[in-house]
Structures are given as C-alpha cells and as structure tokens.
Amino acid sequence: MIENITPCLDCGRWPIKRIVGDTVTVEADVFRDGHQIVRAALLWGRKGDRNLDETPMDALGNDRYRGQFVVEENARYVYTVVGWTDYFASWQSDFKKKVEAGRDVGSDLLEGIALLEKICGRAVKNSAAVEELKALVERLKRSSHQDAVRLALDDAVRRLAAVLDPREDAMVHKPYLEIIVDRPKARFSSWYEMFPRSQGTEPGKPSTFLEAERRLDDIQRMGFDVLYLTPIHPIGITNRKGPNNSLVPLPDSPGSPWAIGSSAGGHTAVDPSLGTLEDFDHFVKTAQEKGLEVALDFAIQCSPDHPWVREHPEWFRHRPDGSIKYAENPPKEYQDIYPIDFDTPDQEGLKAELLWVLLFWIRRGIRIFRVDNPHTKPIMFWHWLIEEIHKDYPDVIFLSEAFTRPKLMKVLAKVGFTQSYTYFTWRNTKQELTEYLTELTQSEMAEYFRPNFFTNTPDILSPILQTGGRPAFQMRLILAATLSPSFGIYSGYELCENEAIPGTEEYMNSEKYEIKVRDWNKPGNIKDYIALVNAIRRENPALQYLTNLRFLPADNDAILFYVKSTADMSNVILVAVNLDPFNTREATVTVPCDSVGVAPGQAYVVKDLLSGATYTWSERNYVRLDPQVNPAHILRVEQRL
Amino acid sequence: MIENITPCLDCGRWPIKRIVGDTVTVEADVFRDGHQIVRAALLWGRKGDRNLDETPMDALGNDRYRGQFVVEENARYVYTVVGWTDYFASWQSDFKKKVEAGRDVGSDLLEGIALLEKICGRAVKNSAAVEELKALVERLKRSSHQDAVRLALDDAVRRLAAVLDPREDAMVHKPYLEIIVDRPKARFSSWYEMFPRSQGTEPGKPSTFLEAERRLDDIQRMGFDVLYLTPIHPIGITNRKGPNNSLVPLPDSPGSPWAIGSSAGGHTAVDPSLGTLEDFDHFVKTAQEKGLEVALDFAIQCSPDHPWVREHPEWFRHRPDGSIKYAENPPKEYQDIYPIDFDTPDQEGLKAELLWVLLFWIRRGIRIFRVDNPHTKPIMFWHWLIEEIHKDYPDVIFLSEAFTRPKLMKVLAKVGFTQSYTYFTWRNTKQELTEYLTELTQSEMAEYFRPNFFTNTPDILSPILQTGGRPAFQMRLILAATLSPSFGIYSGYELCENEAIPGTEEYMNSEKYEIKVRDWNKPGNIKDYIALVNAIRRENPALQYLTNLRFLPADNDAILFYVKSTADMSNVILVAVNLDPFNTREATVTVPCDSVGVAPGQAYVVKDLLSGATYTWSERNYVRLDPQVNPAHILRVEQRL
C-alpha cells in the first residue's frame, strides 16, 4: 500500500510549485501485510522525460517514509513513490533472530542462499555486482557452517542484494504528481505599477514611452525589480469614459486603458500616443538595463472599436436586437467594454488568438503578465493557456488579479497562476493579519498559492490609507514587504496619495480616466523609506521566503510581531509593526530562544535596519513605536552573546 | 469545479461505512468562474443500479454545499455530486438588480424569454411542466411591460425553469464514492467469547455442543447478543502443544483449536469431540432462540494433519529439503501450525477454496466471522473476499483480529472489515483513553473503523486485570461497554480470572491448550454487574453509538468523565469512571449545559443506573467513587428542572 503522499494537491489533480534549486521533500505511508521489510523510493524527473531518477526514502517509523530531491531547472517535473518488499533483508532479519536464539539454522541458510541465487538469476543484466554476488554465493556454499552464518549476516550482502533486487512486487503510485518549477522571481519580487501615459510633465498631455523612460531611474532607486504597465494598447472611442468613470467624456479624456482596441489596433498594438512598438521595445530594454523587468497587463476584453468586434462578432454576446452586450456586474455597467463570450462556437479560434497575443509579447521579450480578472473567464482555459505557454517558455510568470471568493482564487493558483493578488489590503488588525498569513504560510495553500501583497491598486485605496496619513503608508509598506516575499505598490503610493471618492475605495480623479502629472519629489514622500525597505529585502534572504514566517507574542493588540529566518539561522529578522497609525504603542514582545537560534537565557544583539540603532535583546523585550517617527522595527540578529 | 467532497476516503479508493436507516450527509465545494448561480445535487443509490436518485444540495455559503440521503437497505451504495449553472436564475438575479436600479430592461426581458424558450425546446420530454412553462412564455410575451417584469421576477418561474433545466454544462464528479451499509449489529453488539469444549462439568473432559447449550441461559442472562466460538474444527495431532504452549503434550492434551485440521477434516468440519454438524446446527438454533447470534472464527492456517496439506501441498511454503515450514515470528515458533503461502502459483484455487469455506458456514446460517490475524494475509485478498461475500450476503459481519501497526489495522478496515479489534486493552490512563477515543471518534477513522472493545482475549490478560482485582474487572467492563457501542469479554472475565504467566499477558494454564471446567457461580463473580451494564446499553440508545462521545472535565486524573447523547437529547448518559482500582477517588466534574440540554444555570436530576440513586446536578458536581463499592456512575439525565 502506498498512501497519503505529501505534498499532493486534490489527489494529484494539480501541480505543486517550487523554485529552481529548491529541495522537494516528499513523504508517504508505505506498508504491506505481515512482517516483511519494505523499501520505498522516490521516482522523479522532468515531465515527459522517459527515464526518471530514483532516490531512496528513509523510514521515519510508523510506516512513514521520506525522501528528497532538488529541482534544478525552470521546467515542469513529476514525482511519485515506488515501494517493494526486500525479501533478502527480511530473511536476514529473521535469520539473525534465530541465530541469536541459538536455533538450528541449517535449513534457513539454504533458503537464504536460494534467495541470493534467485536474485542473481533475475538481475536485469550481467554486471560486476552480479559477479560479486555470484562469488559470494559460492563462498557461502563452500564455507563451514559457522563462517557461512557470519557471512550471511553481513550487511554488505544485504546491500549487494538490494542493488540487484529485481523488486518483483514493486508498486508505483499513480498518478504521477506534478511540480511547476519557476524561476526565482516567481517567489521574490518587488513590483511597481504605473500608467505609462502619466509619466510626463505637462498637465493633460500623455507621456510617450520615451518620456516615461525618464522615470526609470527613480523607480530603480526605490529598489523595485518588476515594472508593471497598465494596458498599453490603443483605447476605444465609443462610450469612452470621462473623469471619475462618468459616461460623458471631456474632449481630452484619454479613456480607460482597459477599454482595449481601436482602429489603431487591438491586443498586439500599442497606443499611438505612447509611441511605436519600437519605442516600447526601447523602453523595455532600458528598464531591463536598470534591473527592471517589464510586466504587461493581459485583459481579455475589448472596446467596441476593437478589430475583433468586426472580425469575430461571434466571440461576443449579442442582445435580441443583434447589438453586442457591454460588460456589467449588475447594477454596475462598463459601457466602454465588451466582454468575450467563451461559450462562442468558435472557441478554438478564440483560444488560438489569445495564445497568439501572449506569444506576440513573449517574443518581444516580455516574461511577466498580470492577468486582469481571470476569475470571469473559464478556469480550465487558464489551465490550458498557461501549460501551453510553459511548454516553450517556462520562465513566464502569470499574476492572477482575482479579487473574488476564496475557493475561486485558490483554484486559479492551482491550475497554474504563478502568483496571486490577495485580501491583504482588507486585513488590518493583528487578528486578521495573523489568521490570513497563517493560512497563506501554514496551510496547503503554501504548496501552490504565492501571494503578491499589493499595498494599493488603481481600484483599491483602502480606508486605513485614506485616513492614516504618511504613517499608514509606511506601516502598510512594511507589512507588505516583510510578510510576503513578493509585494507591490501602485504609483502615487510613494507620495502618500490618499484622496478617495467618499464612501468608496476608488481614487478621486482616478488615473484610470485621466492623465496624471505628479511632482515625484513632493514633500512628505516616502521614496527613501521604500528604497531602504527594498534594500533590506535584497540583503536579507530571510525576507525572500514566505513559509518561514512565525508570529511571536506581543502584549499589545496594536503591535504585530514576527520573525523570519533562513533554515541555517544565518539570517534572522524580527519585525515589530505598530498597526495604529495614530498613536504611539508599546509592548513587551516575547522571543522564544529557538526562533533566533540562541540558548535559553542567552542574550543577543539586534540591529534595527531601518534606524541603525542596536539593542541587546533576550527572551522578553520592550518595544515602543511612534508612528510619526517610524511605525516599525526591522531587527536583524547580529551577534549571539 | 467540484472539490473536497466529504466524506471521501483516500480520493474515493475505499468505501465509508454506515448502518441501515442512517442519514448520510455529504458536503462539497461547487463553483465556477464568474458570478453565475451554481446548483449542486447528490446522486446516490444502490451500487450497480442503473438509475441513481437525486437530492438537491443546499448552499452553505463560501461555495460549500450540503445534501443528505437515507440508506434504507443492507447493501453497497454509491454517491457523487453533480453541479451545473442555473442560467435562468442567474438571469433573474441580474434582472432584479437592474429593475431595482431603475434601468431600461426591455432587452433583458427579451433575453429572459429567449432563455425560457430554449429550456422548453430542450426539455427531455413533453410534460405538464413543459406545457406550463410554454403557457408562461406566451403570457410573458402578451403582457404589458410592467406585468411581464413582475411575472419574470416571480419565484415560481425560476422553480419551473429549474425543474426543466437541461443542465447543459452539468459536471458529475468521478469516481463515484462508495458506502458499505451494514445491519445494526455491525455498530451495536455485545460479544461473549468462549471455547465450546470448556463448557462441561467433568474435569479434563471436553464438552460437546449439546452440553455447551446448557451455558446459553447464563450467557443470555448476562445480556450478550453475539456468542463467538473459538475454532470448532478438528485439531491436528502432529506437533500438538501441551499445557502452557509446551512442545510436549500430555496424553489427554486437546491441542490448540487454531491448529486446524486432522484426518477428521478441515475448515468445513467440526471436531468429533464436539459432536456432529447437526449438533452444531442445533447449538446455533438454540442460541438464536435466546437472542445469541453465533460468530465463528476464520483462521486461515492448518495443522500438519489438515487435508489441504495432502491435497494442495503447493499452498504451503517448503524448506529446501522439501518439508513444509511451520509458522514462526522469529524467535517465536508455532510448530503445530502451517501458514498458507498466498504467493502460491495456485492462487485462484486457494482463493476459491477459502471463499467456499465461508460460504459453507454462511449457508448453515452463520453471519458473523471473527477473522484471525488478517494482517498476515494479503490486504487485497480481504478486499476481494469481503466484496464477494457481500454480493450475496450483505449481512455478513467480519471482525478483524489484527493487533499490529496502526496503518495496517486501518487499511484492513478500509478494505472492508466491518469491525476491528483495537488497542483498548493497552490504554489505561485518562490521557491514553482520551487520546485514543478522540482519534477513533473524531478523526476520519470514524467513517470506516468500527472498534470492538474486548476487555480480554485468550491472548491478552492485561496488567491492570492481573493486579487490580474485581474492581479492575468492573472498571474495564464499564469503559469497554460505554465508550464503544461494540464490546466483548472472553469467558472467565465474569469470574475475574487473573492468573497470568509472570511477566507476560498470557493466561496461566491457558484454555488454548487445556480443557477448563469452571464454577460459573463462583463467589466474587460479576455476572449480575455485567447483566446490569448490558441492560443499560440496551435501554439507552445514547450508548449504542460511537461518535457521540464527548469527554468532559474532571479535576482528578484518575477519574474519566464523559457524556453520550442521542441527537435529539432525549437520552443523555453521563459516565464517571474511577481508573484507579485500588483507591477511592473524588473529583469535581464540569458539565457544559449544552452537553445535557439545559439552559445555563439550569439544574437537572440524574439517576445512577448502576446504583439507582438520584442526584440533582448543575454545571459543577462532586463525584466520589470507591472501587470496592462501585468504580463508576452511569448517570441518565431524568428531568430538567
């Protein structure tokens, strides 16, 4: 019996996720009837490879086995467990007990020799090992009884027999289980989201890619490594939205970038006001040189002016009067957007075109896509699409922008999305954050759901940011950047922009419908703070992992306290955050000695990587956080005293 | 997506177990992309039936659904979940929001009508419902806009559309999941184990079935309903064991009943000293009339004199010199027993014969088998055998006598054993009992593993019984009989027999190797106590279930306190047991009001069903148990004040 393999998602239906270089640890229950000795091994390798590697599993007791292997390549892998009876070892174990009990073992010895001869006879091919075992059998036969007994009990015989064992009752667990092995950025990334058209200096005038390049140094200095651009495609004219999502556009209203497509082209074109495809390529190359990988938005929807509307009317839903239905989520209406009808009779044509769109940008060097509203498209479409892309481009990262019900968000990650947006923006209290992070890091989700904690998005300006001022922006940044190895901000965050349409989480005068021109060096900005936090993330590997998070006690509900460390404890980071942006809060925090790698009672020096101050800490420590000064400590264990 | 169905064992590989008349509650996550309304239903029925019944599942929120059905027959059942989109309800829900928002819904109304027409057109066959829906569509078309809107929003339309819905995107979860539905005795049974040959009155002389019948009244009076006989077959002569498992039998040594087979026959014969097959039939019938169902032992092993040894030498393991190997578990040896070699080339012949043996006794009216050492035979053999028997005799109960590693014990229950022996005899402290019972009643084991708590067996006289005297026998009886709905004693327990071979759990002068003659009315016996406990079990349905067990606080580690109740709280039993057979112990026990069905602060009257005393109890109560008087209370809630 091979049972209860871990990790294993939904009976093997979905792959787990790992990063190149990761060690994959697999456990399973392996057992059979009776008292025979059972062996187990992992079979693993790249998906599709004819021959799998084999790694022995160690017995943990209680019929549980564990093995490990390292995934070296950015590719899809498979693994499974094989179990078999080690008849010779079982014989040897019984034989030993009988010898020790002083029993007559003459007949048993003959049985052992017969077993070895059978193993020789059935060995797959002749080899040095077979010759060695044959010689050994001869020796056993020729030896005196006493010598033969000693020889038969030798561990070397058992090992040799194990090597040649034909494993006649071997059982391989089906189905094989799968792993998506991603490149490191899938786990550790810092995202900056911006509207390329809003990077200019002249009010009301959209910037081009060329002008937007001038912002790259600023973004680089803040320490980001992914630059996510809202859609860059031509924007429709029909039903174009005006300021604040109004139905009446102003003469110069640029339209929402998500109203994709015009006479200038669709999903494979760039908006003429941004420049040409060559300008885009130049932008991507310049960004790359500054360590910024450009991510594009993949929004499967069209403006009424998109070429597909004319070329493929059957890809859209029609009203009884023949007109095409615009998007809605009653009572909300999106008059400038036509959704795609995935129930179209031309499903194959549609899928081929969408695949082609991605490949178009991939061939221009793009390897990260932030996918807009994937939860309103068929789940199994994503499964197909991501697997198709990964066949040739395993380095492509897909970020799922699904803010919806938990199970739908989870299944999108299961079918293949590399990273996922989360509920982080709506988790504010210590209890909310602790519960949510515990689920993300300690439940089965850790096997497949990689959170990307955005502090804000063009659609989400959370109440705490609306009211909490600069301290709230710093506090939420620290949380996003230290709780999750992947995090992001939407531009304007560094300026602490916080004006919302009252009673909503929508930005007032949202950039979705207007060209913004900002003073990027406005007083009160937190650019240096962001740069410092990103530098701390880069320099401290403990912050580059998710599941190493451990919450620790702080006797004040407004202070969240946690530790992250590398497996070897060479990098240990303690973080204390004041969740209250309005008041100074203090707490006694408790640090179990094992969480920082000290002996009970041993003191240690911590350095606050934000302020530079050092403290001598022990099991209980006093923390005081004034949000006006700094809402958090990021303490590195420097020296164990 | 249909995910996370519960109950479901090992991805549907193994059946769950229920009793005739049980309500089966099934839950599943059912969801799809987008915002459409999803419906879910259970499909269920007898395994092999062409048409399954359908029961709607209720939405519990968070995409979780729950449904129930009742299993009425002693048979194997299957169940699964089907999910589909309710397009009309989705349309109606959106339509309602638009109407409420005061939007122009003329086009939407036409879409709704078109949906209803499509449903009419695709309905499986014409029916009154189709006619009704068609008429409704006509009314919708002829009505004024205002009337049509009102009509379209009517819940009756939605229900009618739901009835006729062709469910074009319906998805049925595979594989179907299975249930073994057993008769009530599989859950609630009281076993008495005895050696039929030891029921006589003349020292050294084996009793016949006819003589053994004289014991039936006594066993009936103690309140048992299953009478399990150790093997009744002819016993071998070769290597017959003498007293206390010695290799040298005395002239009158009767041999171990598990050394099955002699020239008088094998597994389908009765030992001549017990009488004839007809005597056996008479015994079974007489027992039946007294409410005692006879269970036989099924031990797949042979004495060297078994007819199979001659007829089927290939079913046994041979030494290099050609002789047959006797059983051993080094360094232990069982010279009087030949094990069967399930790796025999004649596997089919062997399996057919073993099936035939069971059918032989089944056709003589036997419906309960206690299976000896099933864990030393192939796991999948039992899966096959039990399923084969259940095809024609679903009322057959198999008790697994496996005392081995946890996972092997569990998998035997998973593959089909109706009841299982347990670790109960080795669980003595409050912590041990609480942990073990929590696993049995609250973990997934509750779906498939039905414990049968034996206080003792011919192989197990536990230390607490060896040293604790009569109070220990009473105490362990109460635990077995009230913690588990199925329990058993091995004869001699009622006489508090406690002489062991020093340093072992073996009985001194074990009945396995000698004829015993006992004074069944020996002073100090606990027959009346057993009778009382069994009567309490019969009269109180709360004690006839396993998973209704709930441990409650008692502030003394020697006092175990728990409650069992029926779902409707009409029968509530509180049990307090003094685990220390040597000393009087007292405790304050805490009874949460919900556990006994009273309001906070409300008092209630409990009656001790063992002593007849009544007490007025509230949340905290004082308990004092003198093991010399009575080691336990079994309190029934009589009246809520």
mmCIF file with all atom_site columns, N, CA and C in Angstrom, chain B residues 21-50:
data_model
loop_
_atom_site.group_PDB
_atom_site.id
_atom_site.type_symbol
_atom_site.label_atom_id
_atom_site.label_alt_id
_atom_site.label_comp_id
_atom_site.label_asym_id
_atom_site.label_entity_id
_atom_site.label_seq_id
_atom_site.pdbx_PDB_ins_code
_atom_site.Cartn_x
_atom_site.Cartn_y
_atom_site.Cartn_z
_atom_site.occupancy
_atom_site.B_iso_or_equiv
_atom_site.pdbx_formal_charge
_atom_site.auth_seq_id
_atom_site.auth_comp_id
_atom_site.auth_asym_id
_atom_site.auth_atom_id
_atom_site.pdbx_PDB_model_num
ATOM 1  N N  . GLY B 1 21 ? -30.693 2.706  7.659   1.00 0.00 ? 21 GLY B N  1
ATOM 2  C CA . GLY B 1 21 ? -31.503 3.745  8.296   1.00 0.00 ? 21 GLY B CA 1
ATOM 3  C C  . GLY B 1 21 ? -30.733 5.016  8.584   1.00 0.00 ? 21 GLY B C  1
ATOM 4  N N  . ASP B 1 22 ? -29.405 4.965  8.423   1.00 0.00 ? 22 ASP B N  1
ATOM 5  C CA . ASP B 1 22 ? -28.591 6.162  8.680   1.00 0.00 ? 22 ASP B CA 1
ATOM 6  C C  . ASP B 1 22 ? -28.862 7.242  7.641   1.00 0.00 ? 22 ASP B C  1
ATOM 7  N N  . THR B 1 23 ? -28.749 8.464  8.077   1.00 0.00 ? 23 THR B N  1
ATOM 8  C CA . THR B 1 23 ? -28.741 9.594  7.158   1.00 0.00 ? 23 THR B CA 1
ATOM 9  C C  . THR B 1 23 ? -27.289 9.877  6.787   1.00 0.00 ? 23 THR B C  1
ATOM 10 N N  . VAL B 1 24 ? -27.017 9.907  5.495   1.00 0.00 ? 24 VAL B N  1
ATOM 11 C CA . VAL B 1 24 ? -25.659 10.205 5.030   1.00 0.00 ? 24 VAL B CA 1
ATOM 12 C C  . VAL B 1 24 ? -25.608 11.683 4.649   1.00 0.00 ? 24 VAL B C  1
ATOM 13 N N  . THR B 1 25 ? -24.722 12.418 5.271   1.00 0.00 ? 25 THR B N  1
ATOM 14 C CA . THR B 1 25 ? -24.581 13.848 4.983   1.00 0.00 ? 25 THR B CA 1
ATOM 15 C C  . THR B 1 25 ? -23.318 14.049 4.160   1.00 0.00 ? 25 THR B C  1
ATOM 16 N N  . VAL B 1 26 ? -23.492 14.684 3.006   1.00 0.00 ? 26 VAL B N  1
ATOM 17 C CA . VAL B 1 26 ? -22.364 14.880 2.088   1.00 0.00 ? 26 VAL B CA 1
ATOM 18 C C  . VAL B 1 26 ? -22.194 16.376 1.836   1.00 0.00 ? 26 VAL B C  1
ATOM 19 N N  . GLU B 1 27 ? -20.944 16.818 1.851   1.00 0.00 ? 27 GLU B N  1
ATOM 20 C CA . GLU B 1 27 ? -20.657 18.209 1.507   1.00 0.00 ? 27 GLU B CA 1
ATOM 21 C C  . GLU B 1 27 ? -19.645 18.256 0.367   1.00 0.00 ? 27 GLU B C  1
ATOM 22 N N  . ALA B 1 28 ? -19.667 19.369 -0.369  1.00 0.00 ? 28 ALA B N  1
ATOM 23 C CA . ALA B 1 28 ? -18.688 19.553 -1.446  1.00 0.00 ? 28 ALA B CA 1
ATOM 24 C C  . ALA B 1 28 ? -18.561 21.041 -1.755  1.00 0.00 ? 28 ALA B C  1
ATOM 25 N N  . ASP B 1 29 ? -17.394 21.417 -2.266  1.00 0.00 ? 29 ASP B N  1
ATOM 26 C CA . ASP B 1 29 ? -17.213 22.743 -2.843  1.00 0.00 ? 29 ASP B CA 1
ATOM 27 C C  . ASP B 1 29 ? -17.647 22.653 -4.304  1.00 0.00 ? 29 ASP B C  1
ATOM 28 N N  . VAL B 1 30 ? -18.580 23.489 -4.698  1.00 0.00 ? 30 VAL B N  1
ATOM 29 C CA . VAL B 1 30 ? -19.042 23.502 -6.092  1.00 0.00 ? 30 VAL B CA 1
ATOM 30 C C  . VAL B 1 30 ? -19.036 24.956 -6.546  1.00 0.00 ? 30 VAL B C  1
ATOM 31 N N  . PHE B 1 31 ? -18.300 25.251 -7.609  1.00 0.00 ? 31 PHE B N  1
ATOM 32 C CA . PHE B 1 31 ? -18.248 26.638 -8.075  1.00 0.00 ? 31 PHE B CA 1
ATOM 33 C C  . PHE B 1 31 ? -17.753 26.694 -9.511  1.00 0.00 ? 31 PHE B C  1
ATOM 34 N N  . ARG B 1 32 ? -17.906 27.852 -10.107 1.00 0.00 ? 32 ARG B N  1
ATOM 35 C CA . ARG B 1 32 ? -17.427 28.066 -11.457 1.00 0.00 ? 32 ARG B CA 1
ATOM 36 C C  . ARG B 1 32 ? -16.873 29.486 -11.527 1.00 0.00 ? 32 ARG B C  1
ATOM 37 N N  . ASP B 1 33 ? -16.320 29.818 -12.676 1.00 0.00 ? 33 ASP B N  1
ATOM 38 C CA . ASP B 1 33 ? -15.857 31.185 -12.868 1.00 0.00 ? 33 ASP B CA 1
ATOM 39 C C  . ASP B 1 33 ? -17.038 32.144 -12.897 1.00 0.00 ? 33 ASP B C  1
ATOM 40 N N  . GLY B 1 34 ? -16.738 33.423 -12.694 1.00 0.00 ? 34 GLY B N  1
ATOM 41 C CA . GLY B 1 34 ? -17.748 34.455 -12.854 1.00 0.00 ? 34 GLY B CA 1
ATOM 42 C C  . GLY B 1 34 ? -18.765 34.490 -11.740 1.00 0.00 ? 34 GLY B C  1
ATOM 43 N N  . HIS B 1 35 ? -19.914 35.067 -12.027 1.00 0.00 ? 35 HIS B N  1
ATOM 44 C CA . HIS B 1 35 ? -20.895 35.345 -10.978 1.00 0.00 ? 35 HIS B CA 1
ATOM 45 C C  . HIS B 1 35 ? -22.192 34.561 -11.178 1.00 0.00 ? 35 HIS B C  1
ATOM 46 N N  . GLN B 1 36 ? -22.219 33.640 -12.116 1.00 0.00 ? 36 GLN B N  1
ATOM 47 C CA . GLN B 1 36 ? -23.426 32.868 -12.378 1.00 0.00 ? 36 GLN B CA 1
ATOM 48 C C  . GLN B 1 36 ? -23.810 32.036 -11.158 1.00 0.00 ? 36 GLN B C  1
ATOM 49 N N  . ILE B 1 37 ? -25.108 31.751 -11.063 1.00 0.00 ? 37 ILE B N  1
ATOM 50 C CA . ILE B 1 37 ? -25.585 30.951 -9.935  1.00 0.00 ? 37 ILE B CA 1
ATOM 51 C C  . ILE B 1 37 ? -25.393 29.467 -10.243 1.00 0.00 ? 37 ILE B C  1
ATOM 52 N N  . VAL B 1 38 ? -24.787 28.785 -9.300  1.00 0.00 ? 38 VAL B N  1
ATOM 53 C CA . VAL B 1 38 ? -24.488 27.359 -9.467  1.00 0.00 ? 38 VAL B CA 1
ATOM 54 C C  . VAL B 1 38 ? -25.444 26.538 -8.610  1.00 0.00 ? 38 VAL B C  1
ATOM 55 N N  . ARG B 1 39 ? -25.843 25.376 -9.104  1.00 0.00 ? 39 ARG B N  1
ATOM 56 C CA . ARG B 1 39 ? -26.651 24.444 -8.317  1.00 0.00 ? 39 ARG B CA 1
ATOM 57 C C  . ARG B 1 39 ? -25.856 23.154 -8.136  1.00 0.00 ? 39 ARG B C  1
ATOM 58 N N  . ALA B 1 40 ? -26.153 22.451 -7.079  1.00 0.00 ? 40 ALA B N  1
ATOM 59 C CA . ALA B 1 40 ? -25.495 21.172 -6.839  1.00 0.00 ? 40 ALA B CA 1
ATOM 60 C C  . ALA B 1 40 ? -26.516 20.177 -6.310  1.00 0.00 ? 40 ALA B C  1
ATOM 61 N N  . ALA B 1 41 ? -26.283 18.926 -6.628  1.00 0.00 ? 41 ALA B N  1
ATOM 62 C CA . ALA B 1 41 ? -27.166 17.873 -6.121  1.00 0.00 ? 41 ALA B CA 1
ATOM 63 C C  . ALA B 1 41 ? -26.340 16.626 -5.854  1.00 0.00 ? 41 ALA B C  1
ATOM 64 N N  . LEU B 1 42 ? -26.884 15.793 -4.999  1.00 0.00 ? 42 LEU B N  1
ATOM 65 C CA . LEU B 1 42 ? -26.286 14.482 -4.754  1.00 0.00 ? 42 LEU B CA 1
ATOM 66 C C  . LEU B 1 42 ? -26.933 13.469 -5.671  1.00 0.00 ? 42 LEU B C  1
ATOM 67 N N  . LEU B 1 43 ? -26.132 12.628 -6.279  1.00 0.00 ? 43 LEU B N  1
ATOM 68 C CA . LEU B 1 43 ? -26.634 11.452 -6.981  1.00 0.00 ? 43 LEU B CA 1
ATOM 69 C C  . LEU B 1 43 ? -26.269 10.257 -6.114  1.00 0.00 ? 43 LEU B C  1
ATOM 70 N N  . TRP B 1 44 ? -27.218 9.404  -5.863  1.00 0.00 ? 44 TRP B N  1
ATOM 71 C CA . TRP B 1 44 ? -26.932 8.292  -4.957  1.00 0.00 ? 44 TRP B CA 1
ATOM 72 C C  . TRP B 1 44 ? -27.890 7.134  -5.223  1.00 0.00 ? 44 TRP B C  1
ATOM 73 N N  . GLY B 1 45 ? -27.470 5.947  -4.815  1.00 0.00 ? 45 GLY B N  1
ATOM 74 C CA . GLY B 1 45 ? -28.326 4.783  -4.980  1.00 0.00 ? 45 GLY B CA 1
ATOM 75 C C  . GLY B 1 45 ? -27.552 3.518  -4.698  1.00 0.00 ? 45 GLY B C  1
ATOM 76 N N  . ARG B 1 46 ? -28.196 2.402  -4.888  1.00 0.00 ? 46 ARG B N  1
ATOM 77 C CA . ARG B 1 46 ? -27.515 1.134  -4.660  1.00 0.00 ? 46 ARG B CA 1
ATOM 78 C C  . ARG B 1 46 ? -26.476 0.926  -5.740  1.00 0.00 ? 46 ARG B C  1
ATOM 79 N N  . LYS B 1 47 ? -25.323 0.421  -5.340  1.00 0.00 ? 47 LYS B N  1
ATOM 80 C CA . LYS B 1 47 ? -24.248 0.168  -6.301  1.00 0.00 ? 47 LYS B CA 1
ATOM 81 C C  . LYS B 1 47 ? -24.754 -0.778 -7.381  1.00 0.00 ? 47 LYS B C  1
ATOM 82 N N  . GLY B 1 48 ? -24.507 -0.436 -8.633  1.00 0.00 ? 48 GLY B N  1
ATOM 83 C CA . GLY B 1 48 ? -24.931 -1.292 -9.729  1.00 0.00 ? 48 GLY B CA 1
ATOM 84 C C  . GLY B 1 48 ? -26.293 -0.925 -10.295 1.00 0.00 ? 48 GLY B C  1
ATOM 85 N N  . ASP B 1 49 ? -27.090 -0.167 -9.547  1.00 0.00 ? 49 ASP B N  1
ATOM 86 C CA . ASP B 1 49 ? -28.377 0.269  -10.077 1.00 0.00 ? 49 ASP B CA 1
ATOM 87 C C  . ASP B 1 49 ? -28.154 1.223  -11.244 1.00 0.00 ? 49 ASP B C  1
ATOM 88 N N  . ARG B 1 50 ? -29.011 1.096  -12.255 1.00 0.00 ? 50 ARG B N  1
ATOM 89 C CA . ARG B 1 50 ? -28.795 1.918  -13.432 1.00 0.00 ? 50 ARG B CA 1
ATOM 90 C C  . ARG B 1 50 ? -29.135 3.390  -13.152 1.00 0.00 ? 50 ARG B C  1
#
